[in-house]
Tab-separated table of C-alpha atoms in Angstrom:
chain	number	residue	atom	x	y	z
R	1	MET	CA	-60.223	15.961	8.377
R	2	ASP	CA	-59.563	15.802	12.082
R	3	ARG	CA	-56.397	17.847	12.530
R	4	ARG	CA	-55.098	16.163	15.335
R	5	LYS	CA	-55.088	12.500	13.846
R	6	PHE	CA	-53.413	14.264	11.034
R	7	LEU	CA	-50.711	15.790	12.881
R	8	LYS	CA	-50.319	12.662	14.950
R	9	GLY	CA	-49.910	10.605	11.924
R	10	SER	CA	-47.399	13.367	10.244
R	11	ALA	CA	-45.227	12.772	13.284
R	12	LEU	CA	-45.060	9.301	13.215
R	13	PHE	CA	-44.415	9.555	9.814
R	14	SER	CA	-41.540	11.928	10.108
R	15	GLY	CA	-40.258	10.525	12.956
R	16	LEU	CA	-39.896	7.350	10.783
R	17	PHE	CA	-37.292	9.139	8.781
R	18	THR	CA	-35.233	9.711	11.883
R	19	LEU	CA	-34.296	6.299	11.898
R	20	SER	CA	-31.126	5.276	10.461
R	21	PRO	CA	-31.390	2.614	7.595
R	22	SER	CA	-30.011	-0.100	9.613
R	23	ASP	CA	-32.334	0.777	12.450
R	24	LEU	CA	-35.414	-0.120	9.569
R	25	TRP	CA	-33.036	-3.186	8.258
R	26	SER	CA	-32.838	-4.608	12.041
R	27	SER	CA	-36.398	-4.305	12.297
R	28	GLN	CA	-36.968	-6.266	8.948
R	29	ARG	CA	-34.923	-9.214	9.895
R	30	SER	CA	-36.545	-9.548	13.264
R	31	THR	CA	-39.789	-11.028	10.991
R	32	GLN	CA	-37.553	-13.147	8.704
R	33	PRO	CA	-39.803	-16.135	7.483
R	34	PRO	CA	-38.730	-19.630	8.765
R	35	HIS	CA	-36.085	-21.242	6.579
R	36	MET	CA	-38.093	-23.353	4.380
R	37	GLY	CA	-34.850	-25.833	2.985
R	38	LYS	CA	-31.239	-26.276	2.707
R	39	ALA	CA	-29.089	-25.434	-0.071
R	40	LYS	CA	-26.452	-27.783	-0.762
R	41	ASN	CA	-25.209	-25.625	-3.696
R	42	ILE	CA	-24.601	-21.804	-3.913
R	43	ILE	CA	-24.193	-19.920	-7.542
R	44	PHE	CA	-23.506	-16.214	-6.367
R	45	MET	CA	-23.756	-14.147	-9.731
R	46	VAL	CA	-22.736	-10.555	-10.098
R	47	SER	CA	-22.646	-8.119	-12.735
R	48	ASP	CA	-20.318	-5.689	-11.832
R	49	GLY	CA	-21.420	-2.245	-12.264
R	50	MET	CA	-24.930	-2.789	-13.263
R	51	SER	CA	-27.201	0.081	-13.060
R	52	LEU	CA	-30.875	-0.513	-13.385
R	53	GLY	CA	-30.457	1.173	-16.580
R	54	THR	CA	-28.638	-1.321	-17.764
R	55	LEU	CA	-30.569	-4.194	-16.934
R	56	SER	CA	-33.542	-2.433	-18.220
R	57	MET	CA	-31.854	-1.730	-21.874
R	58	ALA	CA	-30.402	-5.235	-22.131
R	59	ASP	CA	-33.928	-6.280	-21.756
R	60	LEU	CA	-35.132	-3.781	-24.145
R	61	TYR	CA	-32.396	-4.581	-26.719
R	62	SER	CA	-33.161	-8.191	-26.247
R	63	ARG	CA	-36.870	-7.856	-26.892
R	64	ASN	CA	-36.749	-5.246	-29.679
R	65	ILE	CA	-33.431	-6.993	-31.750
R	66	LEU	CA	-33.404	-10.491	-30.431
R	67	GLY	CA	-37.347	-10.993	-30.228
R	68	LYS	CA	-37.191	-12.329	-26.771
R	69	GLY	CA	-36.778	-11.139	-23.353
R	70	SER	CA	-33.837	-11.341	-21.092
R	71	HIS	CA	-33.476	-14.472	-18.827
R	72	TRP	CA	-33.372	-12.090	-15.409
R	73	MET	CA	-36.239	-10.169	-16.379
R	74	ASN	CA	-38.445	-13.668	-17.567
R	75	LEU	CA	-37.454	-14.835	-13.851
R	76	TYR	CA	-39.647	-11.710	-12.426
R	77	HIS	CA	-42.392	-12.054	-15.144
R	78	GLU	CA	-42.612	-15.833	-14.211
R	79	LYS	CA	-42.260	-15.182	-10.579
R	80	LYS	CA	-39.374	-17.540	-10.097
R	81	VAL	CA	-37.480	-15.790	-7.564
R	82	SER	CA	-37.736	-13.414	-4.487
R	83	ARG	CA	-36.434	-10.206	-5.116
R	84	ALA	CA	-34.927	-7.113	-3.012
R	85	LEU	CA	-33.362	-3.680	-3.336
R	86	MET	CA	-29.855	-3.495	-1.603
R	87	ASP	CA	-27.870	-0.934	-0.318
R	88	THR	CA	-24.257	-0.884	-1.692
R	89	ALA	CA	-22.489	1.567	0.631
R	90	SER	CA	-18.901	0.742	2.054
R	91	ALA	CA	-17.590	1.807	5.446
R	92	SER	CA	-16.079	5.003	3.870
R	93	SER	CA	-18.501	6.000	1.469
R	94	ILE	CA	-22.258	6.058	-0.021
R	95	VAL	CA	-20.678	4.801	-3.422
R	96	THR	CA	-18.706	1.690	-2.770
R	97	ASP	CA	-15.698	0.189	-4.962
R	98	SER	CA	-15.712	-3.281	-6.011
R	99	ALA	CA	-13.388	-4.449	-3.312
R	100	ALA	CA	-15.418	-3.163	-0.631
R	101	ALA	CA	-18.382	-4.235	-2.255
R	102	SER	CA	-17.244	-7.805	-2.404
R	103	SER	CA	-16.171	-7.628	1.002
R	104	ALA	CA	-19.628	-7.174	2.053
R	105	PHE	CA	-20.582	-10.186	0.352
R	106	GLY	CA	-17.524	-12.369	1.211
R	107	GLY	CA	-16.409	-10.902	4.614
R	108	GLY	CA	-20.155	-9.969	6.051
R	109	ILE	CA	-18.892	-6.352	6.987
R	110	ARG	CA	-18.500	-3.123	5.578
R	111	VAL	CA	-14.739	-2.406	4.851
R	112	LYS	CA	-13.064	0.846	3.258
R	113	ASN	CA	-12.792	0.983	-0.485
R	114	GLY	CA	-9.668	-0.296	-1.647
R	115	VAL	CA	-9.257	-3.130	0.486
R	116	LEU	CA	-10.462	-6.732	0.626
R	117	ASN	CA	-11.742	-8.294	4.122
R	118	ILE	CA	-9.611	-6.236	6.541
R	119	GLY	CA	-11.544	-4.063	9.041
R	120	ALA	CA	-10.845	-0.550	10.371
R	121	ASN	CA	-8.204	-1.890	12.945
R	122	GLY	CA	-6.676	-4.370	10.578
R	123	GLU	CA	-8.519	-7.353	11.947
R	124	LYS	CA	-9.088	-10.282	9.131
R	125	HIS	CA	-12.490	-11.212	8.428
R	126	LEU	CA	-12.425	-15.024	7.257
R	127	PRO	CA	-14.037	-14.804	3.552
R	128	ILE	CA	-17.360	-16.936	2.913
R	129	TRP	CA	-15.568	-19.190	0.223
R	130	GLN	CA	-13.063	-20.144	2.866
R	131	LYS	CA	-15.928	-20.999	5.501
R	132	PHE	CA	-17.596	-23.080	2.682
R	133	LYS	CA	-14.086	-24.992	2.422
R	134	LYS	CA	-13.787	-25.687	6.070
R	135	ALA	CA	-17.567	-27.232	5.926
R	136	GLY	CA	-16.243	-29.586	3.192
R	137	LYS	CA	-17.574	-27.925	0.077
R	138	LYS	CA	-15.949	-27.151	-3.213
R	139	ALA	CA	-15.418	-23.328	-4.269
R	140	GLY	CA	-14.731	-21.517	-7.367
R	141	CYS	CA	-14.899	-18.416	-9.495
R	142	VAL	CA	-15.260	-17.507	-12.835
R	143	THR	CA	-15.303	-13.769	-14.350
R	144	THR	CA	-14.576	-11.893	-17.442
R	145	VAL	CA	-11.865	-9.864	-15.918
R	146	THR	CA	-8.935	-10.823	-14.236
R	147	ILE	CA	-9.202	-13.717	-11.610
R	148	THR	CA	-7.336	-12.107	-9.283
R	149	HIS	CA	-9.575	-9.063	-9.520
R	150	ALA	CA	-11.579	-7.333	-6.524
R	151	THR	CA	-14.837	-8.991	-7.079
R	152	PRO	CA	-13.447	-12.855	-6.788
R	153	ALA	CA	-10.951	-11.835	-4.423
R	154	GLY	CA	-13.020	-10.606	-1.855
R	155	PHE	CA	-15.012	-13.902	-1.899
R	156	CYS	CA	-11.835	-15.696	-0.979
R	157	ILE	CA	-8.792	-13.838	0.538
R	158	ASN	CA	-7.743	-10.609	2.946
R	159	SER	CA	-5.590	-7.922	1.546
R	160	GLU	CA	-4.984	-4.537	2.602
R	161	ARG	CA	-4.766	-3.804	-1.367
R	162	ARG	CA	-7.229	-4.717	-4.109
R	163	ASN	CA	-4.334	-4.141	-6.456
R	164	ALA	CA	-1.876	-6.955	-5.240
R	165	GLU	CA	-2.824	-9.353	-7.824
R	166	PRO	CA	0.415	-11.025	-8.251
R	167	GLN	CA	0.049	-11.847	-4.629
R	168	ILE	CA	-3.478	-12.867	-4.814
R	169	ALA	CA	-2.409	-15.147	-7.427
R	170	GLU	CA	-0.524	-16.924	-5.015
R	171	MET	CA	-3.082	-17.022	-2.242
R	172	TYR	CA	-5.505	-18.865	-4.035
R	173	ALA	CA	-2.944	-21.577	-4.620
R	174	ASP	CA	-2.682	-21.694	-1.015
R	175	LEU	CA	-6.379	-21.952	-0.444
R	176	LYS	CA	-6.575	-24.670	-2.779
R	177	LEU	CA	-9.740	-23.249	-4.540
R	178	ASP	CA	-11.071	-25.877	-6.938
R	179	VAL	CA	-12.028	-23.826	-9.906
R	180	LEU	CA	-10.510	-20.559	-10.995
R	181	MET	CA	-11.393	-19.408	-14.465
R	182	GLY	CA	-10.930	-15.564	-16.086
R	183	GLY	CA	-8.148	-13.635	-17.434
R	184	GLY	CA	-4.795	-12.453	-15.718
R	185	ASP	CA	-1.918	-14.220	-17.289
R	186	GLU	CA	0.567	-11.373	-16.604
R	187	PHE	CA	-0.039	-12.555	-12.646
R	188	PHE	CA	0.890	-16.187	-12.998
R	189	ASN	CA	3.136	-16.107	-16.257
R	190	PRO	CA	6.978	-15.597	-15.304
R	191	GLU	CA	7.855	-13.958	-18.247
R	192	ASN	CA	5.367	-11.101	-17.377
R	193	ARG	CA	6.099	-11.106	-13.189
R	194	LYS	CA	8.209	-8.503	-11.941
R	195	ASP	CA	9.703	-11.310	-9.850
R	196	LYS	CA	9.844	-13.892	-12.737
R	197	LYS	CA	8.007	-16.326	-10.452
R	198	ASP	CA	6.273	-19.236	-12.423
R	199	VAL	CA	2.958	-19.055	-10.500
R	200	TYR	CA	1.656	-21.670	-12.929
R	201	SER	CA	4.056	-24.226	-11.889
R	202	VAL	CA	2.914	-23.706	-8.301
R	203	TYR	CA	-0.582	-24.494	-9.399
R	204	ARG	CA	0.695	-27.400	-11.146
R	205	LYS	CA	2.583	-28.894	-8.424
R	206	LYS	CA	-0.750	-28.767	-6.672
R	207	GLY	CA	-2.649	-30.888	-8.794
R	208	TYR	CA	-4.473	-27.996	-11.180
R	209	ARG	CA	-4.950	-28.511	-14.627
R	210	ILE	CA	-3.897	-25.315	-16.640
R	211	MET	CA	-6.565	-24.435	-19.290
R	212	LYS	CA	-5.761	-21.533	-21.786
R	213	GLU	CA	-8.385	-21.775	-24.579
R	214	ARG	CA	-11.775	-22.389	-24.870
R	215	ALA	CA	-11.577	-25.632	-26.422
R	216	ASP	CA	-9.619	-26.682	-23.070
R	217	LEU	CA	-12.809	-26.563	-21.244
R	218	LYS	CA	-14.069	-29.828	-22.803
R	219	THR	CA	-11.185	-31.770	-21.213
R	220	ALA	CA	-11.909	-30.585	-17.851
R	221	LYS	CA	-12.500	-33.503	-15.605
R	222	ASN	CA	-15.284	-34.128	-13.082
R	223	GLY	CA	-13.514	-33.267	-9.501
R	224	GLU	CA	-10.431	-32.072	-11.011
R	225	LYS	CA	-8.723	-28.798	-9.599
R	226	THR	CA	-8.645	-26.262	-12.568
R	227	LEU	CA	-7.249	-23.016	-13.100
R	228	GLY	CA	-8.131	-21.480	-16.629
R	229	ILE	CA	-6.503	-18.542	-17.934
R	230	PHE	CA	-7.547	-17.149	-21.038
R	231	SER	CA	-6.061	-13.840	-21.808
R	232	THR	CA	-3.860	-11.361	-20.568
R	233	GLY	CA	-5.419	-8.938	-18.741
R	234	ALA	CA	-9.387	-9.024	-18.653
R	235	LEU	CA	-11.024	-11.133	-21.424
R	236	PRO	CA	-12.559	-9.215	-24.417
R	237	TYR	CA	-15.815	-7.718	-24.388
R	238	SER	CA	-18.531	-9.971	-25.850
R	239	ILE	CA	-19.269	-7.719	-28.821
R	240	ASP	CA	-15.626	-8.223	-30.020
R	241	ARG	CA	-15.419	-11.592	-29.474
R	242	ALA	CA	-18.309	-11.978	-31.707
R	243	ASN	CA	-17.241	-10.039	-34.229
R	244	LEU	CA	-13.540	-10.645	-34.338
R	245	THR	CA	-11.680	-13.760	-35.313
R	246	ASP	CA	-8.934	-13.151	-32.584
R	247	PHE	CA	-10.988	-13.863	-29.776
R	248	LYS	CA	-12.895	-17.195	-31.052
R	249	ASN	CA	-10.977	-19.154	-29.188
R	250	THR	CA	-11.753	-16.915	-26.045
R	251	PRO	CA	-14.699	-18.934	-23.843
R	252	THR	CA	-17.861	-17.008	-22.998
R	253	LEU	CA	-19.123	-16.493	-19.400
R	254	SER	CA	-21.759	-18.999	-19.812
R	255	GLU	CA	-19.448	-21.528	-20.825
R	256	MET	CA	-17.201	-21.131	-18.040
R	257	THR	CA	-20.056	-21.583	-15.752
R	258	GLN	CA	-21.134	-24.374	-17.121
R	259	SER	CA	-17.892	-26.048	-16.865
R	260	ALA	CA	-17.444	-24.633	-13.428
R	261	ILE	CA	-20.474	-26.500	-12.385
R	262	ASP	CA	-19.894	-29.760	-14.116
R	263	GLN	CA	-16.528	-29.783	-12.512
R	264	MET	CA	-17.933	-29.475	-9.061
R	265	LYS	CA	-21.445	-30.780	-9.115
R	266	ASN	CA	-20.717	-34.278	-8.392
R	267	HIS	CA	-18.966	-33.732	-4.873
R	268	PRO	CA	-20.683	-35.074	-2.197
R	269	ASP	CA	-21.015	-32.279	0.199
R	270	GLY	CA	-22.164	-29.653	-2.521
R	271	PHE	CA	-20.237	-26.498	-3.961
R	272	VAL	CA	-20.046	-22.730	-4.009
R	273	LEU	CA	-19.608	-20.589	-7.181
R	274	GLN	CA	-19.058	-16.887	-7.675
R	275	VAL	CA	-19.651	-15.668	-11.228
R	276	GLU	CA	-19.030	-12.199	-12.442
R	277	GLY	CA	-19.540	-10.326	-15.387
R	278	GLY	CA	-16.925	-7.932	-14.738
R	279	LYS	CA	-16.473	-6.528	-18.298
R	280	VAL	CA	-20.011	-4.928	-17.567
R	281	ASP	CA	-18.667	-2.199	-15.279
R	282	TRP	CA	-15.515	-1.715	-17.534
R	283	ALA	CA	-18.031	-0.686	-20.335
R	284	ALA	CA	-19.895	1.571	-18.147
R	285	HIS	CA	-16.471	3.199	-17.055
R	286	ALA	CA	-15.911	3.724	-20.817
R	287	ASN	CA	-19.803	4.903	-21.364
R	288	ASP	CA	-19.849	2.349	-24.028
R	289	ILE	CA	-23.453	1.345	-24.814
R	290	ALA	CA	-22.661	-1.612	-27.278
R	291	ALA	CA	-20.042	-3.064	-24.847
R	292	LEU	CA	-22.446	-2.769	-21.912
R	293	ILE	CA	-25.604	-4.320	-23.336
R	294	HIS	CA	-23.669	-7.222	-24.816
R	295	ASP	CA	-21.929	-8.259	-21.605
R	296	GLN	CA	-24.839	-7.767	-19.749
R	297	LEU	CA	-26.416	-10.074	-22.012
R	298	ALA	CA	-23.751	-12.505	-22.122
R	299	PHE	CA	-23.894	-12.186	-18.136
R	300	ASP	CA	-27.559	-12.928	-18.670
R	301	GLU	CA	-26.828	-16.122	-20.721
R	302	ALA	CA	-24.929	-17.504	-17.650
R	303	VAL	CA	-27.882	-16.446	-15.535
R	304	LYS	CA	-29.835	-18.941	-17.647
R	305	THR	CA	-27.005	-21.609	-17.264
R	306	ALA	CA	-27.027	-21.246	-13.489
R	307	VAL	CA	-30.852	-21.267	-13.104
R	308	ASP	CA	-31.336	-24.162	-15.466
R	309	PHE	CA	-28.708	-26.073	-13.185
R	310	ALA	CA	-30.588	-25.400	-9.999
R	311	GLU	CA	-34.022	-25.973	-11.552
R	312	LYS	CA	-32.918	-30.068	-12.466
R	313	ASP	CA	-31.202	-30.213	-9.292
R	314	GLY	CA	-33.212	-28.908	-6.719
R	315	ASN	CA	-30.530	-28.135	-4.241
R	316	THR	CA	-29.164	-25.241	-5.310
R	317	LEU	CA	-29.463	-21.484	-4.251
R	318	VAL	CA	-28.645	-18.980	-6.894
R	319	ILE	CA	-28.200	-15.126	-6.184
R	320	ILE	CA	-28.287	-12.795	-8.691
R	321	THR	CA	-27.148	-9.456	-8.202
R	322	THR	CA	-24.614	-6.620	-8.616
R	323	ASP	CA	-22.368	-4.903	-6.622
R	324	HIS	CA	-22.799	-1.263	-7.210
R	325	GLY	CA	-24.191	0.797	-9.857
R	326	ASN	CA	-22.028	2.542	-12.340
R	327	ALA	CA	-22.367	5.694	-14.807
R	328	ASN	CA	-26.665	5.544	-14.536
R	329	PRO	CA	-27.107	5.044	-18.209
R	330	GLY	CA	-30.352	5.324	-19.698
R	331	THR	CA	-32.862	5.913	-22.554
R	332	ILE	CA	-33.733	9.479	-23.239
R	333	TYR	CA	-37.254	11.066	-24.580
R	334	GLY	CA	-37.518	11.909	-28.007
R	335	THR	CA	-39.785	11.464	-31.244
R	336	ASP	CA	-37.256	8.998	-32.635
R	337	ALA	CA	-36.175	7.237	-29.457
R	338	THR	CA	-37.080	3.639	-30.011
R	339	GLN	CA	-35.652	4.000	-33.605
R	340	GLN	CA	-32.823	5.581	-32.382
R	341	PHE	CA	-32.123	2.776	-29.550
R	342	ASN	CA	-32.590	-0.124	-32.026
R	343	SER	CA	-29.429	1.496	-33.801
R	344	ILE	CA	-27.089	0.030	-31.338
R	345	SER	CA	-27.945	-3.291	-33.205
R	346	GLU	CA	-25.861	-2.027	-36.034
R	347	TYR	CA	-22.524	-1.329	-33.975
R	348	LYS	CA	-19.808	-3.997	-34.643
R	349	TYR	CA	-17.627	-3.565	-31.792
R	350	ALA	CA	-16.588	-1.821	-28.729
R	351	ASN	CA	-15.626	1.664	-28.446
R	352	GLU	CA	-12.499	1.023	-27.038
R	353	TYR	CA	-11.595	-1.147	-30.242
R	354	ILE	CA	-13.057	1.290	-32.499
R	355	LEU	CA	-10.797	4.286	-30.834
R	356	ASN	CA	-7.499	1.831	-30.807
R	357	THR	CA	-7.866	1.544	-34.263
R	358	ILE	CA	-7.701	5.157	-35.069
R	359	HIS	CA	-4.459	7.030	-35.403
R	360	LYS	CA	-2.743	10.466	-35.425
R	361	ASN	CA	-2.042	9.991	-39.051
R	362	TYR	CA	-5.771	9.125	-40.226
R	363	SER	CA	-7.190	11.789	-42.454
R	364	VAL	CA	-10.863	13.254	-41.667
R	365	LYS	CA	-12.074	10.828	-44.015
R	366	GLN	CA	-10.540	8.019	-43.102
R	367	VAL	CA	-12.233	8.782	-39.585
R	368	LYS	CA	-15.839	9.155	-41.051
R	369	ASP	CA	-15.287	6.084	-42.872
R	370	TRP	CA	-14.328	3.918	-40.186
R	371	ILE	CA	-16.692	5.040	-37.712
R	372	TYR	CA	-19.633	4.236	-40.467
R	373	GLU	CA	-18.109	0.741	-41.330
R	374	SER	CA	-17.907	0.090	-37.101
R	375	ASN	CA	-21.209	1.659	-35.991
R	376	LYS	CA	-23.008	2.911	-39.090
R	377	LEU	CA	-22.774	6.896	-37.735
R	378	ILE	CA	-22.407	9.449	-40.018
R	379	LEU	CA	-20.251	11.848	-38.366
R	380	ASN	CA	-19.552	15.520	-39.825
R	381	ASP	CA	-15.843	17.084	-40.265
R	382	ASP	CA	-16.013	18.794	-37.284
R	383	GLU	CA	-17.155	16.033	-35.288
R	384	ALA	CA	-14.230	13.640	-36.942
R	385	ARG	CA	-11.315	16.638	-36.616
R	386	HIS	CA	-12.385	16.720	-32.565
R	387	LEU	CA	-11.716	12.976	-32.405
R	388	LEU	CA	-8.752	13.238	-34.241
R	389	SER	CA	-7.230	16.203	-31.801
R	390	PHE	CA	-6.865	13.444	-28.887
R	391	TYR	CA	-4.554	11.585	-31.152
R	392	ASN	CA	-2.461	14.516	-32.051
R	393	GLY	CA	-2.090	15.366	-28.043
R	394	LEU	CA	-4.059	18.515	-28.108
R	395	GLU	CA	-6.587	16.995	-25.654
R	396	LYS	CA	-6.449	14.049	-23.159
R	397	GLU	CA	-9.202	12.117	-21.284
R	398	GLU	CA	-8.620	10.413	-18.088
R	399	GLY	CA	-10.882	7.687	-16.469
R	400	LEU	CA	-10.431	4.231	-15.017
R	401	TYR	CA	-9.126	1.381	-17.259
R	402	ASN	CA	-8.596	4.169	-20.208
R	403	TYR	CA	-4.755	3.791	-19.994
R	404	LYS	CA	-4.271	4.995	-23.436
R	405	LYS	CA	-6.174	7.875	-22.443
R	406	LEU	CA	-8.821	7.512	-25.872
R	407	PRO	CA	-11.677	9.733	-26.034
R	408	PHE	CA	-14.434	7.917	-24.791
R	409	LYS	CA	-16.505	10.300	-23.247
R	410	LEU	CA	-16.376	12.788	-26.311
R	411	TYR	CA	-17.422	9.602	-28.973
R	412	SER	CA	-19.898	8.361	-26.470
R	413	ASP	CA	-21.402	11.851	-26.701
R	414	MET	CA	-21.579	11.707	-30.388
R	415	GLN	CA	-23.156	8.473	-29.925
R	416	LYS	CA	-25.727	9.492	-27.890
R	417	SER	CA	-27.256	12.092	-30.302
R	418	ARG	CA	-27.958	9.308	-32.405
R	419	ASN	CA	-28.709	6.493	-30.063
R	420	SER	CA	-30.757	8.166	-27.331
R	421	VAL	CA	-28.635	6.643	-24.636
R	422	GLY	CA	-27.113	9.287	-21.892
R	423	TRP	CA	-24.952	8.781	-18.674
R	424	ILE	CA	-24.508	10.698	-15.729
R	425	SER	CA	-20.966	10.118	-15.373
R	426	MET	CA	-18.194	7.523	-15.985
R	427	ASP	CA	-18.103	6.173	-12.518
R	428	HIS	CA	-19.689	4.255	-9.824
R	429	SER	CA	-22.884	5.486	-8.459
R	430	GLY	CA	-24.658	4.862	-4.874
R	431	ASP	CA	-27.904	3.819	-6.198
R	432	TYR	CA	-29.947	1.017	-4.939
R	433	VAL	CA	-29.624	-2.324	-6.903
R	434	GLU	CA	-31.456	-5.243	-7.946
R	435	VAL	CA	-31.069	-9.102	-6.134
R	436	ALA	CA	-32.790	-11.851	-7.236
R	437	ALA	CA	-32.684	-15.209	-5.099
R	438	TYR	CA	-34.214	-18.778	-6.497
R	439	GLY	CA	-34.209	-21.986	-4.998
R	440	PRO	CA	-33.446	-23.336	-1.253
R	441	GLY	CA	-32.742	-19.990	0.982
R	442	SER	CA	-34.736	-17.948	-1.550
R	443	GLU	CA	-37.373	-16.923	1.001
R	444	LEU	CA	-34.656	-15.416	3.616
R	445	LEU	CA	-34.442	-12.602	0.781
R	446	GLN	CA	-35.943	-9.553	2.573
R	447	PRO	CA	-37.671	-6.725	0.494
R	448	PHE	CA	-34.822	-4.004	1.155
R	449	ILE	CA	-31.338	-5.229	2.449
R	450	LYS	CA	-27.703	-3.960	3.043
R	451	ASN	CA	-25.066	-5.661	1.030
R	452	THR	CA	-23.691	-7.403	4.094
R	453	ASP	CA	-27.109	-9.344	4.463
R	454	LEU	CA	-26.338	-11.487	1.613
R	455	HIS	CA	-23.552	-12.855	3.552
R	456	ASP	CA	-25.802	-14.277	5.920
R	457	VAL	CA	-28.656	-15.312	3.619
R	458	MET	CA	-25.665	-17.745	2.229
R	459	LEU	CA	-24.706	-19.110	5.435
R	460	LYS	CA	-28.319	-19.536	6.700
R	461	ALA	CA	-29.312	-21.250	3.382
R	462	ALA	CA	-26.454	-23.524	3.685
R	463	GLN	CA	-26.981	-23.968	7.440
R	464	ILE	CA	-23.442	-23.383	8.389
């Protein structure tokens, strides 16, 4: 080998890594292909907190148990989409929260964790759904968590605090968004708001139809403004909705997505719609594999709903992604890994429901019987006693969305030894994530992007 050529090449190669990621991305943007079509409609889909392992395991479960590949992965197999990896960092950290992540999409800028479309010096960046409303399009959001939560809010409003959900509920009404569906009754209902304000009446006066149950989706009329609030707090996990009669009147994400499309699709200037599988993130925070897979598959059904419409319509850009990873779950090598992973199909409920059912007066036998009934797992006496110690106040577990301090991690560790699924944490991660785009404007998607680039992609695709 010519040593001088090698050293020259090595210097050039090493010099590449002295560039910042932004330098690399900016060079990519300069070589974007020409715009091949205008998107009249845009559907932006976010599986909140979806690590690559979540996407992989949902597809594996679908193939092994349901006998078919997931719709998202089928789009890759069929080469129907443009595909990219995305850096999800915020202005304050390589690991973002959902507010900063959604602000990157919605405001086109990176902000600090915890705020919505507010810059470092207090400047307000106009959220993208407001831009599209000003351009004459209808705009909506549907989610499986509270409709006022960070991800939908980041496309719509400016706020110093992502947790200002009572105020965000009122901001939406002022913006006259066309379709809002999710949970969060406590932010609209005067009986549950601290200020006792009837926010539902505010929406009614502005001409909104208020929907509270799944059956109400059938009464929604084309072109009508709708507010669908289907639960206090977030909607139930999909696995619980399927197996508990109390939740049969709760719509699926796919059903809400279809209803939102139907309400806005005939508008002459088009529509924009955000669709969020918010409970994927919550399941990851709880290290709950059954809840995670079933909510990811529920999101996957919504992907099919959106892409089916886009294929027939021909004028709709569908962007499918996540805002950040969470807990990085994955399958673990072992002789019985396949069989153990497939045993998740015997899980009947989310871990939150399972652990909420246990009380401190349960006996060791009652705990073991309940765990077997709900997960077909056989615990030994020591494991059952360890679970009970949390209910007797001997141990406590913190964690986001763990208000009752349930032993999520302890129980997921017990499941891990039997289902071959492990987790690196109970919180967000800064790994690069998947992006797929279908329809006019999808050619704008570069192979490696920042989260803020998707804001520009939407505007350029719609030629706004």
